């Protein structure tokens, strides 16, 4: 397994999932989105829709609406519990996180070719000792990351289908975002676009 340290706490694993593993994960995500359809999150206060659609698996899921950002145990539209995390996802966390408890949330982001995600920090969790593990499928994304302050200088890397990236320790609270996709860069998703999974430990371990 190839790993590249991009900054303290930030490790990149190019081609972490081979093509058969990507296809297995995609099939699991199709089953998850049948039980828990993609929803359109909205900005707190303004209600402006995100360009990314989302769903979740695992005990908790991240949602956003006019009321704010939060983790909750049920889908915001169906009100049903989120589907279980696939074993393949739990095994990736065990291999990459170096954290002794399982994740309690897996956010699944779906990007259409024109979707983007502005620079932000992930700080809706309680347990910052756990890293965030990201798995990418489908079209290549231009991923931007900076430092602990919005004004800090940023760097960009391309996240390709099958890549994993782990943000822990001093990188856990860095600003990051997706500038754009490179359309037609992968043939994994028949209609194009990109799926990203972020595995998280939200609550403090019991
Ligand atoms: C750095 N997702 O869901 S993955 C997100 O590709 C999110 O969908 C992007 O940012 C995506 O919050 C980026 C890489 C990533 C994920 C979580 C992080 C980078 C991170 C948490 C802390 C620091
Ligand atoms: Fe994020």
PDB file of C-alpha atoms and ligand atoms in Angstrom:
ATOM      1  CA  UNK A   1       0.000   0.000   0.000  1.00  0.00           C
ATOM      2  CA  UNK A   2       1.426   3.383  -1.017  1.00  0.00           C
ATOM      3  CA  UNK A   3       1.077   6.249   1.455  1.00  0.00           C
ATOM      4  CA  UNK A   4       2.195   9.836   1.012  1.00  0.00           C
ATOM      5  CA  UNK A   5       2.379  12.279   3.931  1.00  0.00           C
ATOM      6  CA  UNK A   6       1.182  15.630   2.587  1.00  0.00           C
ATOM      7  CA  UNK A   7       1.398  17.454   5.942  1.00  0.00           C
ATOM      8  CA  UNK A   8       1.537  16.408   9.598  1.00  0.00           C
ATOM      9  CA  UNK A   9      -1.592  14.284  10.193  1.00  0.00           C
ATOM     10  CA  UNK A  10      -2.588  14.286   6.505  1.00  0.00           C
ATOM     11  CA  UNK A  11      -1.883  11.040   4.669  1.00  0.00           C
ATOM     12  CA  UNK A  12      -2.825  10.260   1.077  1.00  0.00           C
ATOM     13  CA  UNK A  13      -3.249   6.689  -0.228  1.00  0.00           C
ATOM     14  CA  UNK A  14      -3.427   6.791  -4.044  1.00  0.00           C
ATOM     15  CA  UNK A  15      -5.345   3.864  -5.580  1.00  0.00           C
ATOM     16  CA  UNK A  16      -6.216   2.464  -2.131  1.00  0.00           C
ATOM     17  CA  UNK A  17      -9.213   0.570  -3.601  1.00  0.00           C
ATOM     18  CA  UNK A  18      -8.511  -1.403  -6.786  1.00  0.00           C
ATOM     19  CA  UNK A  19     -11.169  -1.512  -9.504  1.00  0.00           C
ATOM     20  CA  UNK A  20     -12.983  -4.621  -8.184  1.00  0.00           C
ATOM     21  CA  UNK A  21     -13.075  -3.074  -4.676  1.00  0.00           C
ATOM     22  CA  UNK A  22     -14.458   0.184  -6.142  1.00  0.00           C
ATOM     23  CA  UNK A  23     -17.192  -1.782  -7.940  1.00  0.00           C
ATOM     24  CA  UNK A  24     -18.105  -3.641  -4.722  1.00  0.00           C
ATOM     25  CA  UNK A  25     -18.299  -0.370  -2.811  1.00  0.00           C
ATOM     26  CA  UNK A  26     -20.419   1.223  -5.552  1.00  0.00           C
ATOM     27  CA  UNK A  27     -22.862  -1.702  -5.397  1.00  0.00           C
ATOM     28  CA  UNK A  28     -23.157  -1.243  -1.597  1.00  0.00           C
ATOM     29  CA  UNK A  29     -23.824   2.476  -2.118  1.00  0.00           C
ATOM     30  CA  UNK A  30     -26.586   1.678  -4.615  1.00  0.00           C
ATOM     31  CA  UNK A  31     -28.259  -0.495  -1.959  1.00  0.00           C
ATOM     32  CA  UNK A  32     -27.825   2.237   0.665  1.00  0.00           C
ATOM     33  CA  UNK A  33     -29.380   4.920  -1.559  1.00  0.00           C
ATOM     34  CA  UNK A  34     -32.395   2.646  -2.155  1.00  0.00           C
ATOM     35  CA  UNK A  35     -33.003   2.556   1.635  1.00  0.00           C
ATOM     36  CA  UNK A  36     -31.839   6.119   2.325  1.00  0.00           C
ATOM     37  CA  UNK A  37     -32.328   8.299  -0.806  1.00  0.00           C
ATOM     38  CA  UNK A  38     -29.950  11.176  -1.549  1.00  0.00           C
ATOM     39  CA  UNK A  39     -31.340  14.417  -0.078  1.00  0.00           C
ATOM     40  CA  UNK A  40     -30.440  18.038  -0.804  1.00  0.00           C
ATOM     41  CA  UNK A  41     -28.939  19.676   2.291  1.00  0.00           C
ATOM     42  CA  UNK A  42     -29.663  23.381   2.859  1.00  0.00           C
ATOM     43  CA  UNK A  43     -27.644  26.133   4.482  1.00  0.00           C
ATOM     44  CA  UNK A  44     -28.612  27.050   8.037  1.00  0.00           C
ATOM     45  CA  UNK A  45     -30.662  30.316   8.261  1.00  0.00           C
ATOM     46  CA  UNK A  46     -30.836  31.047   4.524  1.00  0.00           C
ATOM     47  CA  UNK A  47     -32.062  27.631   3.337  1.00  0.00           C
ATOM     48  CA  UNK A  48     -29.899  27.932   0.197  1.00  0.00           C
ATOM     49  CA  UNK A  49     -29.444  24.411  -1.257  1.00  0.00           C
ATOM     50  CA  UNK A  50     -26.029  22.746  -1.463  1.00  0.00           C
ATOM     51  CA  UNK A  51     -24.969  21.651  -4.957  1.00  0.00           C
ATOM     52  CA  UNK A  52     -23.867  18.318  -3.428  1.00  0.00           C
ATOM     53  CA  UNK A  53     -26.545  15.751  -2.521  1.00  0.00           C
ATOM     54  CA  UNK A  54     -26.010  13.483   0.471  1.00  0.00           C
ATOM     55  CA  UNK A  55     -27.026  10.429   2.401  1.00  0.00           C
ATOM     56  CA  UNK A  56     -25.429   8.463   5.264  1.00  0.00           C
ATOM     57  CA  UNK A  57     -24.913   4.999   6.660  1.00  0.00           C
ATOM     58  CA  UNK A  58     -24.048   3.873  10.176  1.00  0.00           C
ATOM     59  CA  UNK A  59     -25.616   4.801  13.547  1.00  0.00           C
ATOM     60  CA  UNK A  60     -25.475   8.573  12.925  1.00  0.00           C
ATOM     61  CA  UNK A  61     -25.776  10.747   9.834  1.00  0.00           C
ATOM     62  CA  UNK A  62     -24.818  14.361   9.163  1.00  0.00           C
ATOM     63  CA  UNK A  63     -27.686  16.599   8.003  1.00  0.00           C
ATOM     64  CA  UNK A  64     -28.081  20.321   7.356  1.00  0.00           C
ATOM     65  CA  UNK A  65     -31.237  22.415   7.034  1.00  0.00           C
ATOM     66  CA  UNK A  66     -32.445  25.903   8.035  1.00  0.00           C
ATOM     67  CA  UNK A  67     -32.191  24.795  11.682  1.00  0.00           C
ATOM     68  CA  UNK A  68     -28.451  24.085  11.433  1.00  0.00           C
ATOM     69  CA  UNK A  69     -25.881  21.320  11.024  1.00  0.00           C
ATOM     70  CA  UNK A  70     -26.184  18.201  13.192  1.00  0.00           C
ATOM     71  CA  UNK A  71     -25.790  14.443  13.442  1.00  0.00           C
ATOM     72  CA  UNK A  72     -28.996  12.443  13.853  1.00  0.00           C
ATOM     73  CA  UNK A  73     -29.951   8.729  13.834  1.00  0.00           C
ATOM     74  CA  UNK A  74     -32.655   9.017  11.133  1.00  0.00           C
ATOM     75  CA  UNK A  75     -32.969  10.168   7.502  1.00  0.00           C
ATOM     76  CA  UNK A  76     -34.393  13.728   7.375  1.00  0.00           C
ATOM     77  CA  UNK A  77     -37.136  12.819   4.860  1.00  0.00           C
ATOM     78  CA  UNK A  78     -38.020   9.151   5.444  1.00  0.00           C
ATOM     79  CA  UNK A  79     -37.430   9.425   9.253  1.00  0.00           C
ATOM     80  CA  UNK A  80     -36.033   5.875   9.103  1.00  0.00           C
ATOM     81  CA  UNK A  81     -32.712   4.822  10.702  1.00  0.00           C
ATOM     82  CA  UNK A  82     -29.688   5.008   8.409  1.00  0.00           C
ATOM     83  CA  UNK A  83     -28.612   1.693   6.774  1.00  0.00           C
ATOM     84  CA  UNK A  84     -25.699  -0.187   8.348  1.00  0.00           C
ATOM     85  CA  UNK A  85     -22.133   0.581   7.296  1.00  0.00           C
ATOM     86  CA  UNK A  86     -20.841  -2.025   4.814  1.00  0.00           C
ATOM     87  CA  UNK A  87     -18.097  -4.329   6.176  1.00  0.00           C
ATOM     88  CA  UNK A  88     -15.774  -3.045   3.447  1.00  0.00           C
ATOM     89  CA  UNK A  89     -16.098   0.484   4.878  1.00  0.00           C
ATOM     90  CA  UNK A  90     -15.468  -0.706   8.454  1.00  0.00           C
ATOM     91  CA  UNK A  91     -12.386  -2.606   7.276  1.00  0.00           C
ATOM     92  CA  UNK A  92     -11.029   0.523   5.542  1.00  0.00           C
ATOM     93  CA  UNK A  93     -11.437   2.464   8.813  1.00  0.00           C
ATOM     94  CA  UNK A  94      -9.587  -0.287  10.735  1.00  0.00           C
ATOM     95  CA  UNK A  95      -6.764  -0.248   8.226  1.00  0.00           C
ATOM     96  CA  UNK A  96      -6.391   3.528   7.878  1.00  0.00           C
ATOM     97  CA  UNK A  97      -7.593   5.297  11.027  1.00  0.00           C
ATOM     98  CA  UNK A  98      -5.205   3.992  13.737  1.00  0.00           C
ATOM     99  CA  UNK A  99      -8.171   4.666  16.089  1.00  0.00           C
ATOM    100  CA  UNK A 100      -9.343   1.921  18.480  1.00  0.00           C
ATOM    101  CA  UNK A 101     -13.145   2.337  18.086  1.00  0.00           C
ATOM    102  CA  UNK A 102     -15.422   1.902  15.056  1.00  0.00           C
ATOM    103  CA  UNK A 103     -16.772   4.957  13.230  1.00  0.00           C
ATOM    104  CA  UNK A 104     -20.340   5.989  14.108  1.00  0.00           C
ATOM    105  CA  UNK A 105     -21.082   7.982  10.945  1.00  0.00           C
ATOM    106  CA  UNK A 106     -20.366   7.643   7.229  1.00  0.00           C
ATOM    107  CA  UNK A 107     -21.456  10.646   5.166  1.00  0.00           C
ATOM    108  CA  UNK A 108     -21.925   9.894   1.457  1.00  0.00           C
ATOM    109  CA  UNK A 109     -21.612  12.947  -0.819  1.00  0.00           C
ATOM    110  CA  UNK A 110     -22.735  12.794  -4.452  1.00  0.00           C
ATOM    111  CA  UNK A 111     -21.320  15.386  -6.867  1.00  0.00           C
ATOM    112  CA  UNK A 112     -22.899  16.004 -10.254  1.00  0.00           C
ATOM    113  CA  UNK A 113     -20.351  17.332 -12.744  1.00  0.00           C
ATOM    114  CA  UNK A 114     -20.962  20.981 -11.759  1.00  0.00           C
ATOM    115  CA  UNK A 115     -21.216  20.494  -7.973  1.00  0.00           C
ATOM    116  CA  UNK A 116     -18.628  21.925  -5.596  1.00  0.00           C
ATOM    117  CA  UNK A 117     -18.048  22.281  -1.858  1.00  0.00           C
ATOM    118  CA  UNK A 118     -16.738  25.546  -0.437  1.00  0.00           C
ATOM    119  CA  UNK A 119     -13.815  25.756   1.973  1.00  0.00           C
ATOM    120  CA  UNK A 120     -14.951  24.659   5.465  1.00  0.00           C
ATOM    121  CA  UNK A 121     -13.861  22.883   8.652  1.00  0.00           C
ATOM    122  CA  UNK A 122     -15.498  19.690   9.966  1.00  0.00           C
ATOM    123  CA  UNK A 123     -16.210  20.528  13.589  1.00  0.00           C
ATOM    124  CA  UNK A 124     -19.685  19.152  14.310  1.00  0.00           C
ATOM    125  CA  UNK A 125     -18.132  16.126  16.035  1.00  0.00           C
ATOM    126  CA  UNK A 126     -17.127  15.800  19.703  1.00  0.00           C
ATOM    127  CA  UNK A 127     -14.216  13.373  19.288  1.00  0.00           C
ATOM    128  CA  UNK A 128     -11.390  15.240  17.531  1.00  0.00           C
ATOM    129  CA  UNK A 129      -8.895  12.543  18.615  1.00  0.00           C
ATOM    130  CA  UNK A 130     -10.371  10.370  15.824  1.00  0.00           C
ATOM    131  CA  UNK A 131      -9.358  11.124  12.250  1.00  0.00           C
ATOM    132  CA  UNK A 132     -11.704  11.540   9.280  1.00  0.00           C
ATOM    133  CA  UNK A 133     -11.135   8.936   6.550  1.00  0.00           C
ATOM    134  CA  UNK A 134     -12.286   9.809   3.007  1.00  0.00           C
ATOM    135  CA  UNK A 135     -12.819   7.375   0.101  1.00  0.00           C
ATOM    136  CA  UNK A 136     -13.408   8.684  -3.442  1.00  0.00           C
ATOM    137  CA  UNK A 137     -15.256   6.977  -6.326  1.00  0.00           C
ATOM    138  CA  UNK A 138     -15.926   8.172  -9.866  1.00  0.00           C
ATOM    139  CA  UNK A 139     -14.722  11.363 -11.523  1.00  0.00           C
ATOM    140  CA  UNK A 140     -11.525  13.020 -10.301  1.00  0.00           C
ATOM    141  CA  UNK A 141     -12.008  16.027  -7.991  1.00  0.00           C
ATOM    142  CA  UNK A 142      -9.747  19.014  -7.411  1.00  0.00           C
ATOM    143  CA  UNK A 143      -9.459  18.994  -3.619  1.00  0.00           C
ATOM    144  CA  UNK A 144      -8.146  22.099  -1.824  1.00  0.00           C
ATOM    145  CA  UNK A 145      -6.800  22.176   1.730  1.00  0.00           C
ATOM    146  CA  UNK A 146      -5.224  24.858   3.858  1.00  0.00           C
ATOM    147  CA  UNK A 147      -4.518  25.369   7.545  1.00  0.00           C
ATOM    148  CA  UNK A 148      -6.385  25.991  10.777  1.00  0.00           C
ATOM    149  CA  UNK A 149      -7.375  29.518   9.735  1.00  0.00           C
ATOM    150  CA  UNK A 150      -9.396  30.410   6.653  1.00  0.00           C
ATOM    151  CA  UNK A 151      -6.763  32.909   5.537  1.00  0.00           C
ATOM    152  CA  UNK A 152      -3.926  30.325   5.594  1.00  0.00           C
ATOM    153  CA  UNK A 153      -2.378  29.456   2.207  1.00  0.00           C
ATOM    154  CA  UNK A 154      -3.906  26.455   0.404  1.00  0.00           C
ATOM    155  CA  UNK A 155      -2.686  23.605  -1.788  1.00  0.00           C
ATOM    156  CA  UNK A 156      -4.631  21.449  -4.256  1.00  0.00           C
ATOM    157  CA  UNK A 157      -4.471  17.792  -5.121  1.00  0.00           C
ATOM    158  CA  UNK A 158      -6.541  15.617  -7.416  1.00  0.00           C
ATOM    159  CA  UNK A 159      -8.592  12.902  -5.712  1.00  0.00           C
ATOM    160  CA  UNK A 160      -9.160  10.016  -8.126  1.00  0.00           C
ATOM    161  CA  UNK A 161     -11.496   7.034  -8.023  1.00  0.00           C
ATOM    162  CA  UNK A 162     -10.184   4.587  -5.406  1.00  0.00           C
ATOM    163  CA  UNK A 163      -8.041   7.120  -3.527  1.00  0.00           C
ATOM    164  CA  UNK A 164      -8.196   7.379   0.266  1.00  0.00           C
ATOM    165  CA  UNK A 165      -7.102  10.348   2.363  1.00  0.00           C
ATOM    166  CA  UNK A 166      -6.892  10.556   6.160  1.00  0.00           C
ATOM    167  CA  UNK A 167      -7.015  13.740   8.269  1.00  0.00           C
ATOM    168  CA  UNK A 168      -5.971  13.284  11.862  1.00  0.00           C
ATOM    169  CA  UNK A 169      -3.990  14.888  14.634  1.00  0.00           C
ATOM    170  CA  UNK A 170      -2.912  18.402  13.662  1.00  0.00           C
ATOM    171  CA  UNK A 171      -4.762  18.114  10.294  1.00  0.00           C
ATOM    172  CA  UNK A 172      -8.152  17.162  11.787  1.00  0.00           C
ATOM    173  CA  UNK A 173      -9.484  20.743  11.799  1.00  0.00           C
ATOM    174  CA  UNK A 174      -7.933  22.146   8.636  1.00  0.00           C
ATOM    175  CA  UNK A 175     -10.004  24.062   6.083  1.00  0.00           C
ATOM    176  CA  UNK A 176     -10.793  22.021   2.958  1.00  0.00           C
ATOM    177  CA  UNK A 177     -13.173  21.898   0.003  1.00  0.00           C
ATOM    178  CA  UNK A 178     -13.827  20.614  -3.515  1.00  0.00           C
ATOM    179  CA  UNK A 179     -13.223  23.212  -6.266  1.00  0.00           C
ATOM    180  CA  UNK A 180     -14.590  21.157  -9.153  1.00  0.00           C
ATOM    181  CA  UNK A 181     -14.739  17.789 -10.876  1.00  0.00           C
ATOM    182  CA  UNK A 182     -12.891  16.767 -13.996  1.00  0.00           C
ATOM    183  CA  UNK A 183     -15.752  15.526 -16.165  1.00  0.00           C
ATOM    184  CA  UNK A 184     -15.255  12.241 -17.993  1.00  0.00           C
ATOM    185  CA  UNK A 185     -12.162  11.298 -15.943  1.00  0.00           C
ATOM    186  CA  UNK A 186     -13.556   7.947 -14.726  1.00  0.00           C
ATOM    187  CA  UNK A 187     -15.843   5.315 -16.211  1.00  0.00           C
ATOM    188  CA  UNK A 188     -16.840   3.825 -12.813  1.00  0.00           C
ATOM    189  CA  UNK A 189     -20.184   5.682 -12.645  1.00  0.00           C
ATOM    190  CA  UNK A 190     -22.078   5.129 -15.916  1.00  0.00           C
ATOM    191  CA  UNK A 191     -23.591   8.648 -15.764  1.00  0.00           C
ATOM    192  CA  UNK A 192     -20.435  10.364 -14.458  1.00  0.00           C
ATOM    193  CA  UNK A 193     -20.127  12.389 -11.269  1.00  0.00           C
ATOM    194  CA  UNK A 194     -18.377  11.533  -8.022  1.00  0.00           C
ATOM    195  CA  UNK A 195     -19.158   9.828  -4.715  1.00  0.00           C
ATOM    196  CA  UNK A 196     -17.169  10.565  -1.567  1.00  0.00           C
ATOM    197  CA  UNK A 197     -17.476   8.721   1.732  1.00  0.00           C
ATOM    198  CA  UNK A 198     -16.255  10.330   4.960  1.00  0.00           C
ATOM    199  CA  UNK A 199     -15.961   7.983   7.922  1.00  0.00           C
ATOM    200  CA  UNK A 200     -16.105   9.676  11.316  1.00  0.00           C
ATOM    201  CA  UNK A 201     -16.232   9.042  15.057  1.00  0.00           C
ATOM    202  CA  UNK A 202     -18.754  11.632  16.189  1.00  0.00           C
ATOM    203  CA  UNK A 203     -19.245  10.934  19.899  1.00  0.00           C
ATOM    204  CA  UNK A 204     -16.655  10.372  22.602  1.00  0.00           C
ATOM    205  CA  UNK A 205     -16.097   6.631  23.098  1.00  0.00           C
ATOM    206  CA  UNK A 206     -18.110   5.164  26.029  1.00  0.00           C
TER     207      UNK A 206
HETATM  208  C1  LIG B   1     -10.172  17.448   6.146  1.00  0.00           C
HETATM  209  N1  LIG B   1     -16.061  16.219   1.808  1.00  0.00           N
HETATM  210  O1  LIG B   1     -17.939  15.793   3.676  1.00  0.00           O
HETATM  211  S1  LIG B   1     -13.281  14.656   1.427  1.00  0.00           S
HETATM  212  C2  LIG B   1     -17.090  16.669   3.916  1.00  0.00           C
HETATM  213  O2  LIG B   1     -14.823  15.204  -1.245  1.00  0.00           O
HETATM  214  C3  LIG B   1     -16.057  16.959   2.893  1.00  0.00           C
HETATM  215  O3  LIG B   1     -16.825  15.254  -0.480  1.00  0.00           O
HETATM  216  C4  LIG B   1     -15.195  16.470   0.696  1.00  0.00           C
HETATM  217  O4  LIG B   1     -15.292  17.845   3.078  1.00  0.00           O
HETATM  218  C5  LIG B   1     -15.635  15.567  -0.424  1.00  0.00           C
HETATM  219  O5  LIG B   1     -17.035  17.306   4.970  1.00  0.00           O
HETATM  220  C6  LIG B   1     -13.778  16.302   1.015  1.00  0.00           C
HETATM  221  C7  LIG B   1     -11.796  14.998   2.269  1.00  0.00           C
HETATM  222  C8  LIG B   1     -11.998  15.474   3.671  1.00  0.00           C
HETATM  223  C9  LIG B   1     -13.034  15.019   4.434  1.00  0.00           C
HETATM  224  C10 LIG B   1     -13.112  15.350   5.762  1.00  0.00           C
HETATM  225  C11 LIG B   1     -12.152  16.162   6.343  1.00  0.00           C
HETATM  226  C12 LIG B   1     -11.083  16.292   4.219  1.00  0.00           C
HETATM  227  C13 LIG B   1     -11.133  16.647   5.567  1.00  0.00           C
HETATM  228  C14 LIG B   1     -12.186  16.481   7.710  1.00  0.00           C
HETATM  229  C15 LIG B   1     -11.201  17.243   8.266  1.00  0.00           C
HETATM  230  C16 LIG B   1     -10.205  17.749   7.477  1.00  0.00           C
HETATM  231 FE1  LIG B   2     -15.415  18.466   5.156  1.00  0.00          FE
END
